[in-house]
mmCIF file of C-alpha atoms in Angstrom:
data_model
loop_
_atom_site.group_PDB
_atom_site.id
_atom_site.type_symbol
_atom_site.label_atom_id
_atom_site.label_comp_id
_atom_site.label_asym_id
_atom_site.label_seq_id
_atom_site.Cartn_x
_atom_site.Cartn_y
_atom_site.Cartn_z
ATOM 1 C CA MET I 1 -71.293 33.318 -93.104
ATOM 2 C CA PHE I 2 -72.595 29.522 -91.819
ATOM 3 C CA ILE I 3 -71.501 26.213 -92.870
ATOM 4 C CA GLN I 4 -73.875 24.049 -95.355
ATOM 5 C CA PRO I 5 -73.263 20.007 -95.540
ATOM 6 C CA GLU I 6 -73.068 21.073 -99.420
ATOM 7 C CA ALA I 7 -74.907 17.511 -100.855
ATOM 8 C CA ARG I 8 -78.488 16.280 -100.306
ATOM 9 C CA PHE I 9 -77.238 13.810 -97.563
ATOM 10 C CA SER I 10 -80.777 11.771 -96.851
ATOM 11 C CA ALA I 11 -80.192 7.824 -97.196
ATOM 12 C CA ALA I 12 -77.357 8.109 -99.132
ATOM 13 C CA ALA I 13 -75.323 10.529 -96.457
ATOM 14 C CA MET I 14 -76.354 8.624 -93.053
ATOM 15 C CA GLY I 15 -75.524 5.056 -93.811
ATOM 16 C CA GLN I 16 -77.287 3.534 -96.472
ATOM 17 C CA ALA I 17 -74.864 4.783 -99.713
ATOM 18 C CA LYS I 18 -74.435 3.313 -103.034
ATOM 19 C CA PRO I 19 -74.999 -0.097 -103.136
ATOM 20 C CA GLY I 20 -72.344 -2.653 -101.134
ATOM 21 C CA PHE I 21 -70.321 0.742 -99.956
ATOM 22 C CA ALA I 22 -71.589 -0.679 -96.876
ATOM 23 C CA ASP I 23 -70.139 -4.007 -97.023
ATOM 24 C CA ARG I 24 -66.896 -2.028 -96.907
ATOM 25 C CA LEU I 25 -64.767 -2.564 -94.505
ATOM 26 C CA PRO I 26 -64.244 1.008 -93.147
ATOM 27 C CA ASP I 27 -60.202 0.452 -94.287
ATOM 28 C CA GLU I 28 -61.347 -0.382 -97.362
ATOM 29 C CA GLN I 29 -63.461 2.962 -97.738
ATOM 30 C CA ARG I 30 -61.148 5.518 -96.427
ATOM 31 C CA ALA I 31 -58.481 7.034 -97.814
ATOM 32 C CA LYS I 32 -54.673 6.381 -98.706
ATOM 33 C CA LEU I 33 -51.565 8.111 -98.796
ATOM 34 C CA VAL I 34 -49.512 6.289 -100.825
ATOM 35 C CA PRO I 35 -51.476 5.428 -104.185
ATOM 36 C CA GLY I 36 -52.068 1.313 -104.229
ATOM 37 C CA ILE I 37 -55.796 -0.093 -104.740
ATOM 38 C CA PHE I 38 -57.395 3.104 -105.542
ATOM 39 C CA SER I 39 -56.486 5.253 -108.540
ATOM 40 C CA GLN I 40 -58.377 8.085 -107.709
ATOM 41 C CA ALA I 41 -55.854 11.005 -106.494
ATOM 42 C CA VAL I 42 -56.703 13.873 -105.303
ATOM 43 C CA ASP I 43 -54.564 17.536 -104.286
ATOM 44 C CA ILE I 44 -55.010 18.680 -101.319
ATOM 45 C CA GLU I 45 -54.179 22.652 -101.634
ATOM 46 C CA LEU I 46 -54.308 25.824 -99.220
ATOM 47 C CA ALA I 47 -55.855 28.648 -101.279
ATOM 48 C CA ASP I 48 -52.874 30.963 -100.440
ATOM 49 C CA THR I 49 -52.730 32.447 -104.185
ATOM 50 C CA SER I 50 -54.930 34.778 -106.024
ATOM 51 C CA ASP I 51 -55.691 32.069 -109.030
ATOM 52 C CA ARG I 52 -56.265 29.214 -105.812
ATOM 53 C CA ARG I 53 -58.461 31.829 -103.946
ATOM 54 C CA GLU I 54 -60.731 32.923 -107.116
ATOM 55 C CA THR I 55 -61.468 29.529 -107.711
ATOM 56 C CA ALA I 56 -61.989 28.870 -104.467
ATOM 57 C CA CYS I 57 -64.329 31.498 -103.719
ATOM 58 C CA LEU I 58 -66.307 30.862 -107.469
ATOM 59 C CA LEU I 59 -67.290 27.323 -106.535
ATOM 60 C CA ILE I 60 -68.444 29.059 -103.137
ATOM 61 C CA ASN I 61 -70.654 30.945 -104.603
ATOM 62 C CA LYS I 62 -71.724 29.272 -107.412
ATOM 63 C CA ARG I 63 -72.406 26.448 -104.614
ATOM 64 C CA TYR I 64 -74.513 29.226 -102.536
ATOM 65 C CA ALA I 65 -76.252 30.802 -105.056
ATOM 66 C CA TRP I 66 -77.934 27.096 -106.178
ATOM 67 C CA ARG I 67 -79.064 26.931 -102.172
ATOM 68 C CA GLY I 68 -80.610 30.911 -102.929
ATOM 69 C CA TYR I 69 -77.366 32.413 -100.056
ATOM 70 C CA GLY I 70 -76.880 34.687 -102.059
ATOM 71 C CA ASN I 71 -73.238 35.160 -105.028
ATOM 72 C CA HIS I 72 -72.044 37.575 -102.488
ATOM 73 C CA HIS I 73 -69.463 36.042 -100.185
ATOM 74 C CA ALA I 74 -66.059 36.176 -100.452
ATOM 75 C CA LEU I 75 -62.875 34.911 -98.859
ATOM 76 C CA PRO I 76 -61.228 36.276 -95.784
ATOM 77 C CA SER I 77 -57.589 37.242 -95.878
ATOM 78 C CA HIS I 78 -56.011 37.614 -92.709
ATOM 79 C CA ARG I 79 -53.181 34.831 -91.357
ATOM 80 C CA ALA I 80 -55.720 33.437 -89.253
ATOM 81 C CA SER I 81 -57.760 31.937 -92.198
ATOM 82 C CA ALA I 82 -56.987 29.280 -94.259
ATOM 83 C CA THR I 83 -58.508 27.797 -97.502
ATOM 84 C CA PHE I 84 -58.227 24.263 -98.340
ATOM 85 C CA THR I 85 -59.498 22.560 -101.649
ATOM 86 C CA ALA I 86 -59.293 19.292 -102.783
ATOM 87 C CA SER I 87 -58.748 19.398 -106.855
ATOM 88 C CA ALA I 88 -57.843 15.921 -109.369
ATOM 89 C CA GLN I 89 -56.858 16.435 -112.288
ATOM 90 C CA SER I 90 -57.221 20.997 -111.964
ATOM 91 C CA GLU I 91 -60.526 20.748 -110.671
ATOM 92 C CA VAL I 92 -61.435 21.534 -107.649
ATOM 93 C CA LEU I 93 -63.962 19.561 -106.423
ATOM 94 C CA GLY I 94 -64.326 21.144 -102.772
ATOM 95 C CA THR I 95 -63.037 23.465 -100.484
ATOM 96 C CA VAL I 96 -63.313 24.080 -96.611
ATOM 97 C CA THR I 97 -62.016 27.055 -94.489
ATOM 98 C CA LEU I 98 -60.631 27.422 -91.486
ATOM 99 C CA VAL I 99 -60.456 30.471 -88.873
ATOM 100 C CA VAL I 100 -59.095 30.699 -85.840
ATOM 101 C CA ASP I 101 -59.770 32.991 -83.856
ATOM 102 C CA SER I 102 -57.728 37.199 -83.429
ATOM 103 C CA ASP I 103 -58.273 40.036 -82.839
ATOM 104 C CA ILE I 104 -60.976 40.330 -85.166
ATOM 105 C CA GLY I 105 -62.746 37.604 -83.831
ATOM 106 C CA LEU I 106 -64.920 35.403 -85.824
ATOM 107 C CA ALA I 107 -66.946 35.427 -88.632
ATOM 108 C CA ALA I 108 -69.578 33.906 -85.609
ATOM 109 C CA ASP I 109 -69.143 36.729 -83.417
ATOM 110 C CA LYS I 110 -71.511 38.454 -85.756
ATOM 111 C CA ILE I 111 -74.964 36.632 -84.090
ATOM 112 C CA PHE I 112 -73.669 34.598 -81.246
ATOM 113 C CA ALA I 113 -70.997 36.427 -79.586
ATOM 114 C CA GLU I 114 -72.217 35.495 -76.163
ATOM 115 C CA GLU I 115 -71.668 31.625 -76.691
ATOM 116 C CA LEU I 116 -67.929 31.990 -78.288
ATOM 117 C CA ASP I 117 -67.084 34.171 -75.350
ATOM 118 C CA ALA I 118 -68.073 31.476 -72.705
ATOM 119 C CA PHE I 119 -65.157 29.416 -74.114
ATOM 120 C CA ARG I 120 -63.142 32.279 -75.338
ATOM 121 C CA ASN I 121 -62.145 33.818 -72.118
ATOM 122 C CA ALA I 122 -62.351 29.927 -70.608
ATOM 123 C CA GLU I 123 -58.595 29.142 -69.201
ATOM 124 C CA GLY I 124 -56.658 26.981 -71.446
ATOM 125 C CA ARG I 125 -59.066 27.342 -74.158
ATOM 126 C CA LYS I 126 -58.623 27.765 -78.277
ATOM 127 C CA ILE I 127 -61.720 28.407 -80.661
ATOM 128 C CA CYS I 128 -61.407 28.268 -84.035
ATOM 129 C CA GLU I 129 -65.027 27.881 -86.942
ATOM 130 C CA LEU I 130 -65.352 26.129 -89.719
ATOM 131 C CA SER I 131 -66.730 27.565 -92.835
ATOM 132 C CA ARG I 132 -67.582 28.138 -96.708
ATOM 133 C CA LEU I 133 -67.813 24.491 -97.461
ATOM 134 C CA ALA I 134 -68.905 23.939 -101.224
ATOM 135 C CA PHE I 135 -68.906 20.978 -103.522
ATOM 136 C CA GLU I 136 -68.638 21.001 -107.024
ATOM 137 C CA THR I 137 -71.454 17.624 -106.995
ATOM 138 C CA SER I 138 -74.176 17.652 -104.795
ATOM 139 C CA LEU I 139 -73.368 14.387 -103.419
ATOM 140 C CA PRO I 140 -69.904 14.133 -102.458
ATOM 141 C CA SER I 141 -68.150 11.060 -101.223
ATOM 142 C CA LYS I 142 -67.893 10.266 -97.801
ATOM 143 C CA PRO I 143 -64.511 9.449 -98.164
ATOM 144 C CA LEU I 144 -63.266 12.496 -100.387
ATOM 145 C CA LEU I 145 -65.777 14.584 -97.261
ATOM 146 C CA ALA I 146 -64.199 12.194 -93.923
ATOM 147 C CA ALA I 147 -60.736 13.440 -95.544
ATOM 148 C CA LEU I 148 -60.851 16.707 -95.612
ATOM 149 C CA PHE I 149 -62.579 17.600 -92.185
ATOM 150 C CA HIS I 150 -59.918 15.576 -90.780
ATOM 151 C CA ILE I 151 -57.021 17.036 -92.623
ATOM 152 C CA VAL I 152 -58.913 20.381 -91.127
ATOM 153 C CA PHE I 153 -58.978 18.761 -87.853
ATOM 154 C CA ILE I 154 -54.775 18.199 -88.251
ATOM 155 C CA TYR I 155 -54.238 20.655 -89.896
ATOM 156 C CA GLY I 156 -55.927 23.325 -86.576
ATOM 157 C CA TYR I 157 -54.874 21.820 -84.741
ATOM 158 C CA HIS I 158 -50.964 20.966 -85.309
ATOM 159 C CA HIS I 159 -50.066 24.602 -86.644
ATOM 160 C CA HIS I 160 -52.787 26.324 -83.830
ATOM 161 C CA ARG I 161 -53.692 24.526 -80.595
ATOM 162 C CA CYS I 162 -56.812 24.743 -81.048
ATOM 163 C CA THR I 163 -59.540 23.486 -78.888
ATOM 164 C CA ASP I 164 -62.619 24.114 -80.079
ATOM 165 C CA LEU I 165 -64.448 24.651 -82.646
ATOM 166 C CA PHE I 166 -67.112 26.193 -84.221
ATOM 167 C CA ILE I 167 -70.195 26.036 -86.717
ATOM 168 C CA GLU I 168 -72.767 28.166 -87.947
ATOM 169 C CA VAL I 169 -75.239 25.680 -89.733
ATOM 170 C CA ASN I 170 -79.190 25.510 -90.855
ATOM 171 C CA PRO I 171 -81.092 24.405 -88.170
ATOM 172 C CA ARG I 172 -82.942 21.918 -90.754
ATOM 173 C CA HIS I 173 -78.773 20.368 -91.395
ATOM 174 C CA ARG I 174 -78.112 20.235 -87.372
ATOM 175 C CA ARG I 175 -78.865 16.518 -87.451
ATOM 176 C CA PHE I 176 -76.461 16.038 -89.615
ATOM 177 C CA TYR I 177 -73.285 17.186 -87.979
ATOM 178 C CA GLU I 178 -74.903 15.280 -85.005
ATOM 179 C CA ALA I 179 -74.274 12.274 -86.099
ATOM 180 C CA MET I 180 -71.708 12.400 -88.779
ATOM 181 C CA LEU I 181 -69.302 14.703 -87.054
ATOM 182 C CA GLY I 182 -70.084 14.757 -82.838
ATOM 183 C CA PHE I 183 -71.274 18.528 -83.125
ATOM 184 C CA LYS I 184 -73.612 20.050 -80.334
ATOM 185 C CA PRO I 185 -75.792 22.286 -80.676
ATOM 186 C CA ILE I 186 -75.224 25.369 -78.624
ATOM 187 C CA GLY I 187 -77.864 28.636 -78.091
ATOM 188 C CA ALA I 188 -81.361 28.776 -79.852
ATOM 189 C CA PRO I 189 -80.783 29.413 -84.117
ATOM 190 C CA ARG I 190 -80.638 33.020 -85.022
ATOM 191 C CA THR I 191 -81.133 34.988 -88.412
ATOM 192 C CA ASN I 192 -77.979 34.942 -90.070
ATOM 193 C CA GLU I 193 -78.480 38.062 -92.630
ATOM 194 C CA SER I 194 -75.552 37.528 -94.687
ATOM 195 C CA VAL I 195 -77.796 34.660 -96.681
ATOM 196 C CA ALA I 196 -81.224 36.051 -94.933
ATOM 197 C CA ALA I 197 -81.363 32.017 -93.231
ATOM 198 C CA PRO I 198 -81.420 31.406 -89.436
ATOM 199 C CA SER I 199 -78.305 30.436 -88.516
ATOM 200 C CA GLN I 200 -77.285 26.869 -85.126
ATOM 201 C CA LEU I 201 -74.194 27.494 -84.504
ATOM 202 C CA MET I 202 -72.836 24.116 -83.286
ATOM 203 C CA TRP I 203 -69.635 23.247 -81.213
ATOM 204 C CA LEU I 204 -67.286 20.126 -81.203
ATOM 205 C CA GLU I 205 -64.231 19.568 -78.836
ATOM 206 C CA ILE I 206 -61.066 18.932 -80.347
ATOM 207 C CA ALA I 207 -59.933 16.498 -77.356
ATOM 208 C CA SER I 208 -62.636 14.380 -78.363
ATOM 209 C CA ILE I 209 -61.238 13.909 -82.255
ATOM 210 C CA ARG I 210 -59.253 10.862 -81.642
ATOM 211 C CA PRO I 211 -61.476 8.883 -79.707
ATOM 212 C CA ARG I 212 -64.524 9.347 -81.975
ATOM 213 C CA ILE I 213 -62.233 7.308 -84.676
ATOM 214 C CA GLU I 214 -60.424 4.790 -82.622
ATOM 215 C CA MET I 215 -64.429 4.129 -80.983
ATOM 216 C CA ALA I 216 -65.723 4.252 -84.414
ATOM 217 C CA ALA I 217 -62.955 1.629 -85.712
ATOM 218 C CA VAL I 218 -64.034 -0.811 -82.939
ATOM 219 C CA ASN I 219 -68.364 -0.635 -83.378
ATOM 220 C CA ALA I 220 -67.251 -0.498 -87.407
ATOM 221 C CA THR I 221 -70.785 -1.946 -87.954
ATOM 222 C CA SER I 222 -73.107 -1.126 -86.171
ATOM 223 C CA ASP I 223 -75.186 1.637 -87.917
ATOM 224 C CA LYS I 224 -74.209 4.228 -86.402
ATOM 225 C CA ALA I 225 -70.395 4.128 -87.048
ATOM 226 C CA GLN I 226 -71.253 3.492 -90.602
ATOM 227 C CA ARG I 227 -73.889 6.886 -89.892
ATOM 228 C CA SER I 228 -70.698 8.729 -88.707
ATOM 229 C CA LEU I 229 -67.662 10.580 -90.682
ATOM 230 C CA TYR I 230 -65.396 9.286 -88.200
ATOM 231 C CA SER I 231 -65.151 5.473 -89.339
ATOM 232 C CA LEU I 232 -63.837 7.267 -93.000
ATOM 233 C CA PHE I 233 -61.178 9.030 -91.228
ATOM 234 C CA PHE I 234 -57.566 7.632 -91.275
ATOM 235 C CA SER I 235 -56.179 5.580 -89.231
ATOM 236 C CA ARG I 236 -53.985 5.989 -86.761
ATOM 237 C CA ASP I 237 -50.649 6.067 -88.681
ATOM 238 C CA ASP I 238 -51.726 8.143 -91.477
ATOM 239 C CA ALA I 239 -53.014 10.640 -88.761
ATOM 240 C CA LEU I 240 -49.019 10.836 -87.926
ATOM 241 C CA GLU I 241 -48.251 11.078 -90.800
ATOM 242 C CA LEU I 242 -50.200 14.051 -91.575
ATOM 243 C CA ALA I 243 -49.574 15.636 -88.596
ATOM 244 C CA GLU I 244 -45.558 15.229 -89.662
ATOM 245 C CA GLU I 245 -46.174 16.554 -93.420
ATOM 246 C CA LEU I 246 -48.201 18.647 -92.316
ATOM 247 C CA THR I 247 -46.099 20.981 -90.445
ATOM 248 C CA SER I 248 -42.964 19.851 -92.317
ATOM 249 C CA ASP I 249 -40.336 21.955 -93.225
ATOM 250 C CA GLU I 250 -40.814 19.969 -96.738
ATOM 251 C CA ALA I 251 -44.673 21.311 -96.649
ATOM 252 C CA ILE I 252 -44.090 25.005 -96.852
ATOM 253 C CA GLN I 253 -41.755 25.038 -99.061
ATOM 254 C CA ARG I 254 -44.587 22.479 -101.206
ATOM 255 C CA LYS I 255 -46.546 24.467 -100.832
ATOM 256 C CA MET I 256 -44.173 27.760 -101.293
ATOM 257 C CA ASP I 257 -43.733 26.395 -104.810
ATOM 258 C CA GLY I 258 -47.518 25.907 -105.295
ATOM 259 C CA ASN I 259 -47.513 22.126 -105.278
ATOM 260 C CA ALA I 260 -49.762 20.761 -103.397
ATOM 261 C CA LEU I 261 -49.894 20.123 -99.484
ATOM 262 C CA VAL I 262 -50.943 16.414 -99.532
ATOM 263 C CA LYS I 263 -51.996 14.207 -102.366
ATOM 264 C CA ILE I 264 -54.441 11.422 -101.586
ATOM 265 C CA TYR I 265 -55.586 8.402 -102.871
ATOM 266 C CA LEU I 266 -59.531 8.066 -102.260
ATOM 267 C CA THR I 267 -62.225 4.794 -103.924
ATOM 268 C CA ASP I 268 -63.855 7.148 -104.982
ATOM 269 C CA LEU I 269 -65.090 10.441 -105.865
#
């Protein structure tokens, strides 16, 4: 299954958002870990119970069916996968799944096995993929999208030491992932039978994420930085705190108790 930017990311997503939005400083746009000037609280959870998984799957199939990709999609249930949801006031706003390479491989192996094997067999590499991105709205806020991606990236690196991240996208969404997150296309598009649509494999080196965040901060007023989601990623201090929270015994206990993995605060939803 490939991943879609679950939105009509045209002018709004590429840097021409709501009036006045682009005039704010990056620190005023990105999510925070503590309440303050932002009132919109969002819980980031792992869909590790049957109820949470069912809710996430319902959202995925609702949005995929709306795009013409069918409503038959299921979430992977093995231990190498982690489905994240973003919720506000008990309503699931969005979800994305991270799958780490294992003995059963990745979903993208179905049509891009040769390309993935080139990375998989390289010394010191550990690959993973993102899939099943869906949002309740057709136009999710950029701060929410950036925060969810950043948390998943941190989780994938600190829990699994992944080095290379892959996604499958419809070729018409290639520009979104190139501009917003710096993904690069690998190989030529092929047909993905599970959604009966063309699919492009794209790659991001995880070690490049931190430099991209710092570059976006330095060039915050440039057109390129405002098009990128990296300008809205968490600050270095917040990212370090997130890494500690996501790997702590307390985080594991919160998850076991059915509580949110992380609570963040946003400018809007």
